[in-house]
Coordinates of C-alpha atoms and ligand atoms in Angstrom, one line a residue:
M1 CA 124.7 103.1 44.0
N2 CA 124.5 105.7 41.3
R3 CA 126.0 104.9 37.9
I4 CA 129.4 106.6 38.5
A5 CA 129.8 105.0 41.9
T6 CA 129.0 101.6 40.3
I7 CA 131.6 102.1 37.5
V8 CA 134.2 103.2 40.1
W9 CA 133.4 100.1 42.2
L10 CA 133.6 97.8 39.1
L11 CA 136.9 99.3 38.1
Q12 CA 138.3 98.8 41.6
L13 CA 137.0 95.2 41.5
L14 CA 138.7 94.7 38.1
Q15 CA 141.9 96.2 39.3
K16 CA 141.9 93.8 42.3
A17 CA 141.2 90.8 40.1
E18 CA 143.9 91.7 37.6
G19 CA 146.7 93.1 39.6
Q20 CA 146.4 91.4 43.0
V21 CA 149.3 89.2 44.0
F22 CA 149.5 87.1 47.1
P23 CA 152.7 86.9 49.2
G24 CA 155.0 84.1 48.2
G25 CA 156.3 85.6 45.0
C26 CA 159.7 87.1 44.5
S27 CA 161.3 89.3 41.8
F28 CA 164.8 88.9 43.3
D29 CA 165.4 92.6 43.2
E30 CA 166.1 92.4 46.9
H31 CA 167.6 89.5 48.8
Y32 CA 165.6 86.3 48.4
S33 CA 165.4 85.8 52.1
N34 CA 163.2 89.0 52.3
C35 CA 160.6 87.0 50.2
G36 CA 160.8 84.1 52.7
Y37 CA 162.9 82.0 50.2
S38 CA 165.7 79.7 51.2
V39 CA 168.3 77.6 49.5
A40 CA 169.5 74.2 50.5
L41 CA 173.2 73.5 49.9
G42 CA 173.8 70.6 47.5
T43 CA 176.7 68.3 47.2
N44 CA 180.1 70.0 47.0
G45 CA 178.6 73.4 47.4
F46 CA 176.4 73.1 44.3
T47 CA 173.8 75.7 45.1
W48 CA 171.4 78.5 43.9
E49 CA 172.9 81.9 44.1
Q50 CA 171.4 85.3 43.7
I51 CA 172.9 87.1 40.8
N52 CA 172.7 90.8 40.1
T53 CA 174.5 91.7 36.9
W54 CA 173.7 95.4 37.3
E55 CA 175.7 95.5 40.5
K56 CA 178.2 92.8 39.5
P57 CA 178.6 92.4 35.7
T58 CA 179.7 89.1 34.3
M59 CA 182.0 88.4 31.4
D60 CA 180.1 85.3 30.4
P61 CA 177.6 86.0 27.6
A62 CA 175.6 82.9 28.6
V63 CA 174.6 84.5 31.9
P64 CA 171.4 86.5 31.4
T65 CA 171.3 90.2 32.7
G66 CA 169.2 91.3 35.6
S67 CA 168.7 90.0 39.2
F68 CA 167.6 86.4 39.6
M69 CA 168.5 83.0 41.1
M70 CA 171.0 80.9 39.2
V71 CA 173.1 77.7 39.5
N72 CA 176.3 77.3 37.7
S73 CA 176.6 73.7 36.5
S74 CA 180.1 74.1 35.0
G75 CA 182.6 71.5 36.1
R76 CA 180.0 69.5 38.0
A77 CA 179.5 65.7 38.1
S78 CA 176.1 64.4 36.9
G79 CA 173.2 64.3 39.2
Q80 CA 174.2 67.0 41.7
K81 CA 171.1 68.7 43.1
A82 CA 170.5 72.2 44.4
H83 CA 167.2 73.3 45.9
L84 CA 165.4 76.7 46.0
L85 CA 162.5 76.7 48.5
L86 CA 159.5 79.0 48.5
P87 CA 157.8 79.8 51.8
T88 CA 154.8 77.6 52.8
L89 CA 151.6 78.7 51.1
K90 CA 148.0 78.4 52.4
E91 CA 145.7 79.8 49.8
N92 CA 141.9 79.9 50.1
D93 CA 141.1 80.7 46.5
T94 CA 142.0 79.6 43.0
H95 CA 145.3 81.1 42.2
C96 CA 148.2 80.7 39.8
I97 CA 151.9 80.6 40.4
D98 CA 154.0 81.7 37.4
F99 CA 157.8 82.0 37.0
H100 CA 160.4 82.5 34.3
Y101 CA 163.3 80.1 33.7
Y102 CA 166.4 80.2 31.6
L103 CA 168.8 77.4 30.6
S104 CA 171.9 78.4 28.7
S105 CA 175.5 77.5 28.0
R106 CA 178.2 78.9 25.7
D107 CA 178.3 75.8 23.5
R108 CA 174.5 75.4 23.5
S109 CA 174.6 72.0 25.2
S110 CA 172.0 71.6 27.9
P111 CA 173.4 72.5 31.4
G112 CA 171.1 70.0 33.1
S113 CA 167.5 69.9 34.2
L114 CA 165.1 72.0 36.2
N115 CA 162.4 70.3 38.3
V116 CA 159.5 71.7 40.3
Y117 CA 158.1 69.8 43.3
V118 CA 155.0 70.5 45.3
K119 CA 155.3 69.2 48.8
V120 CA 152.0 69.1 50.7
N121 CA 151.5 69.4 54.5
G122 CA 155.2 68.9 55.2
G123 CA 155.0 65.4 53.5
P124 CA 157.6 63.8 51.2
Q125 CA 159.0 65.7 48.3
G126 CA 157.9 63.0 45.9
N127 CA 158.3 63.3 42.2
P128 CA 158.3 66.5 40.1
I129 CA 155.1 67.9 38.8
W130 CA 157.0 69.9 36.1
N131 CA 160.4 69.6 34.5
V132 CA 162.6 70.6 31.6
S133 CA 165.8 69.0 30.6
G134 CA 168.0 68.5 27.5
I135 CA 167.5 72.0 26.2
V136 CA 168.7 75.5 26.2
T137 CA 166.1 78.2 26.1
E138 CA 165.9 81.2 23.8
G139 CA 165.8 83.8 26.6
W140 CA 163.5 83.7 29.5
V141 CA 160.5 81.3 29.2
K142 CA 157.3 81.6 31.4
A143 CA 155.7 78.6 33.0
E144 CA 152.6 78.3 35.1
L145 CA 151.7 76.1 38.1
A146 CA 148.0 75.6 38.9
I147 CA 148.0 74.1 42.4
S148 CA 144.7 73.0 43.7
T149 CA 145.6 72.6 47.4
F150 CA 143.7 74.9 49.7
W151 CA 143.6 76.0 53.3
P152 CA 143.7 74.4 55.8
H153 CA 146.2 72.3 53.8
F154 CA 149.5 73.9 53.0
Y155 CA 152.2 73.4 50.4
Q156 CA 155.6 74.3 49.5
V157 CA 157.0 74.7 46.0
I158 CA 160.6 73.6 45.4
F159 CA 162.8 74.4 42.4
E160 CA 165.5 71.8 41.9
S161 CA 168.5 72.1 39.5
V162 CA 170.3 68.9 38.5
S163 CA 173.7 69.0 36.9
L164 CA 174.8 67.1 33.9
K165 CA 178.5 66.1 33.6
G166 CA 180.5 67.8 30.9
H167 CA 177.7 70.3 30.2
P168 CA 178.8 73.7 31.4
G169 CA 176.1 76.2 31.7
Y170 CA 173.5 78.0 33.8
I171 CA 170.0 77.3 35.1
A172 CA 168.2 80.4 36.3
V173 CA 164.8 81.3 37.7
D174 CA 163.2 84.8 38.0
E175 CA 159.9 86.6 38.6
V176 CA 158.0 84.1 40.7
R177 CA 154.4 85.4 41.2
V178 CA 151.5 84.1 43.2
L179 CA 148.5 85.5 41.2
A180 CA 145.0 85.9 42.5
H181 CA 143.4 84.5 39.4
P182 CA 143.5 81.1 37.5
C183 CA 146.3 80.3 35.2
R184 CA 145.9 81.2 31.6
K185 CA 147.3 78.0 30.1
A186 CA 147.9 75.4 32.9
P187 CA 144.6 73.5 33.6
H188 CA 143.2 73.6 37.2
F189 CA 141.9 70.4 38.7
L190 CA 138.6 70.4 40.6
R191 CA 138.6 68.7 44.0
L192 CA 139.7 65.1 43.7
Q193 CA 137.4 62.9 45.8
N194 CA 138.3 60.1 48.1
V195 CA 137.7 56.5 46.9
E196 CA 136.6 53.6 49.1
V197 CA 136.6 50.0 47.9
N198 CA 136.7 46.5 49.2
V199 CA 139.9 44.5 49.1
G200 CA 140.5 43.1 45.6
Q201 CA 138.3 45.6 43.8
N202 CA 139.6 48.2 41.3
A203 CA 139.6 51.7 42.7
T204 CA 138.8 54.5 40.2
F205 CA 139.9 58.1 40.6
Q206 CA 138.3 60.7 38.5
C207 CA 140.5 63.6 37.7
I208 CA 138.5 66.6 36.4
A209 CA 140.1 69.7 35.2
G210 CA 139.0 73.1 33.8
G211 CA 140.8 74.2 30.7
K212 CA 141.5 73.0 27.3
W213 CA 142.8 69.5 26.7
S214 CA 145.5 69.1 24.1
Q215 CA 146.7 65.8 22.7
H216 CA 150.3 66.6 23.8
D217 CA 149.3 67.0 27.4
K218 CA 150.6 64.3 29.8
L219 CA 148.4 63.2 32.6
W220 CA 149.3 61.0 35.5
L221 CA 148.5 59.9 39.0
Q222 CA 151.0 60.6 41.7
Q223 CA 151.1 58.7 44.9
W224 CA 152.0 60.3 48.3
N225 CA 155.4 58.5 48.3
G226 CA 156.1 59.9 44.9
R227 CA 155.3 56.8 42.7
D228 CA 153.9 57.8 39.4
T229 CA 151.2 55.9 37.5
A230 CA 150.8 56.9 33.8
L231 CA 147.3 57.6 32.7
M232 CA 144.6 56.8 31.3
V233 CA 141.4 57.5 29.6
T234 CA 140.7 61.1 28.7
R235 CA 137.2 62.1 28.0
V236 CA 136.6 65.7 27.0
V237 CA 133.4 66.8 28.7
N238 CA 133.2 70.1 26.8
H239 CA 135.7 72.6 25.4
R240 CA 136.3 74.0 28.9
R241 CA 136.5 70.9 31.0
F242 CA 137.9 67.4 30.6
S243 CA 138.0 64.4 32.8
A244 CA 140.3 61.4 33.1
T245 CA 139.9 58.2 35.1
V246 CA 142.6 56.0 36.5
S247 CA 142.2 52.7 38.1
V248 CA 144.3 51.3 40.8
A249 CA 143.8 47.6 40.0
D250 CA 143.4 44.7 42.5
T251 CA 143.6 46.8 45.6
S252 CA 145.0 45.5 48.9
Q253 CA 145.9 47.0 52.2
R254 CA 149.2 48.1 50.5
S255 CA 147.3 50.3 48.1
I256 CA 146.1 52.5 51.0
S257 CA 147.7 55.8 50.3
K258 CA 147.0 59.3 49.1
Y259 CA 146.9 60.0 45.4
R260 CA 146.7 63.2 43.3
C261 CA 146.3 64.0 39.6
V262 CA 149.0 65.8 37.7
I263 CA 148.9 67.3 34.2
R264 CA 151.8 68.7 32.2
S265 CA 150.7 70.9 29.4
D266 CA 152.4 73.3 27.1
G267 CA 152.3 76.3 29.4
G268 CA 153.0 74.6 32.7
S269 CA 151.5 72.0 35.1
G270 CA 148.4 71.5 37.1
V271 CA 148.2 69.4 40.3
S272 CA 145.1 68.4 42.3
N273 CA 144.7 67.9 46.1
Y274 CA 145.6 64.6 47.5
A275 CA 142.7 62.2 47.9
E276 CA 142.6 59.0 50.0
L277 CA 142.2 55.5 48.8
I278 CA 140.5 53.6 51.5
V279 CA 140.5 49.8 51.2
K280 CA 138.3 47.8 53.6
Ligands
LIG301 C1 180.9 79.0 36.6 O1 181.8 78.0 37.0 C2 183.0 77.9 36.2 C3 183.8 76.7 36.7 O2 184.0 76.8 38.0 C4 183.7 79.2 36.2 O3 184.8 79.2 35.4 C5 182.8 80.4 35.8 O4 183.4 81.6 35.9 C6 181.5 80.4 36.6 N1 180.6 81.4 36.1 C7 180.2 82.5 36.8 C8 179.3 83.4 36.1 O5 180.5 82.6 37.9
LIG302 C1 142.2 81.6 54.7 O1 141.1 81.4 55.6 C2 141.5 81.3 56.9 C3 140.3 81.0 57.8 O2 139.3 81.9 57.4 C4 142.3 82.5 57.4 O3 142.8 82.3 58.7 C5 143.6 82.6 56.5 O4 144.3 83.8 56.8 C6 143.1 82.7 55.0 N1 144.3 82.7 54.2 C7 144.5 83.5 53.1 C8 145.8 83.3 52.4 O5 143.7 84.3 52.8
LIG303 C1 160.6 65.0 33.0 O1 161.0 63.9 33.7 C2 160.4 62.7 33.3 C3 160.8 61.6 34.3 O2 162.1 61.7 34.7 C4 161.0 62.4 31.9 O3 160.5 61.2 31.4 C5 160.6 63.5 31.0 O4 161.2 63.4 29.7 C6 161.0 64.9 31.5 N1 160.4 65.9 30.7 C7 161.1 66.8 30.1 C8 160.4 67.8 29.3 O5 162.3 66.9 30.2
LIG304 C1 140.4 45.7 37.1 O1 141.5 46.1 36.4 C2 142.2 45.1 35.7 C3 143.4 45.7 35.1 O2 143.2 47.0 34.6 C4 141.2 44.6 34.6 O3 141.8 43.6 33.9 C5 139.9 44.1 35.3 O4 139.0 43.7 34.4 C6 139.3 45.1 36.2 N1 138.3 44.5 37.0 C7 137.0 45.1 37.2 C8 136.1 44.4 38.1 O5 136.7 46.1 36.6

């Protein structure tokens, strides 16, 4: 290649790397079902609705402007849940999902909580890998999800709103993107390896992630059935990588399960693949 051709080729490559988005995102400018999204009706009709304030203005100043998904938690009992489901994703390469969220109310009391689940291979929903609660946001806030589950395994991201009694307000989500590059803030886990032990031994998983480790980050091990085990020892390998170990003590046949590492950091969450604990 001559020089110009090389530069053009490099620019194209850069454009690809910067701008490429995979299917699975949604800007909610058109109907969410066109993005392959669906909503599950919660108790008493508590549900996510698509809002477009350009087409249908609202009188309530607590409702943001634009087109997005929202639940109205006003007049709801505590603990009602509404689900917004993304299509199933099967990515081959490192990627990042980011989204914007908004929690508001007229009296600035928290409208409830927003949880994110990552369900793998059609398995149980388990526990959230990311959540916010007890706050209202100043406008839209961006969060990232670094999900290290790759083809042939598949996963589904689920947004869940949970109402809080006597706290009228709104929980909204917008601009979900599946980006063809790593997250900027949320750490990505490297492949979590299976662990094999004899009955009665301690099994040790090693969670290794790329990215910066901050003292405020929360790291834990999540079992296939959703049970969470708080971690653990954190060892910074260098400024771009850190590792943490967690032991499942005194293993028995009942410990046999799949486990994954989860990290909640300032900018979002990272979650590893599931690895098997084999007890012989
Ligand atoms: C939210 O629900 C409350 C109570 O049902 C209602 O008064 C309010 O108008 C709703 N807000 C919007 C934007 O629809
Ligand atoms: C991942 O790779 C498999 C096998 O090569 C292919 O069938 C699939 O379409 C790829 N998926 C994506 C999202 O590129
Ligand atoms: C997320 O949920 C966990 C478990 O329910 C809770 O302990 C934690 O405080 C929540 N985090 C935020 C930021 O609300
Ligand atoms: C296994 O873990 C338990 C509890 O963390 C600890 O007390 C024990 O010393 C460990 N055993 C071995 C062999 O490392």
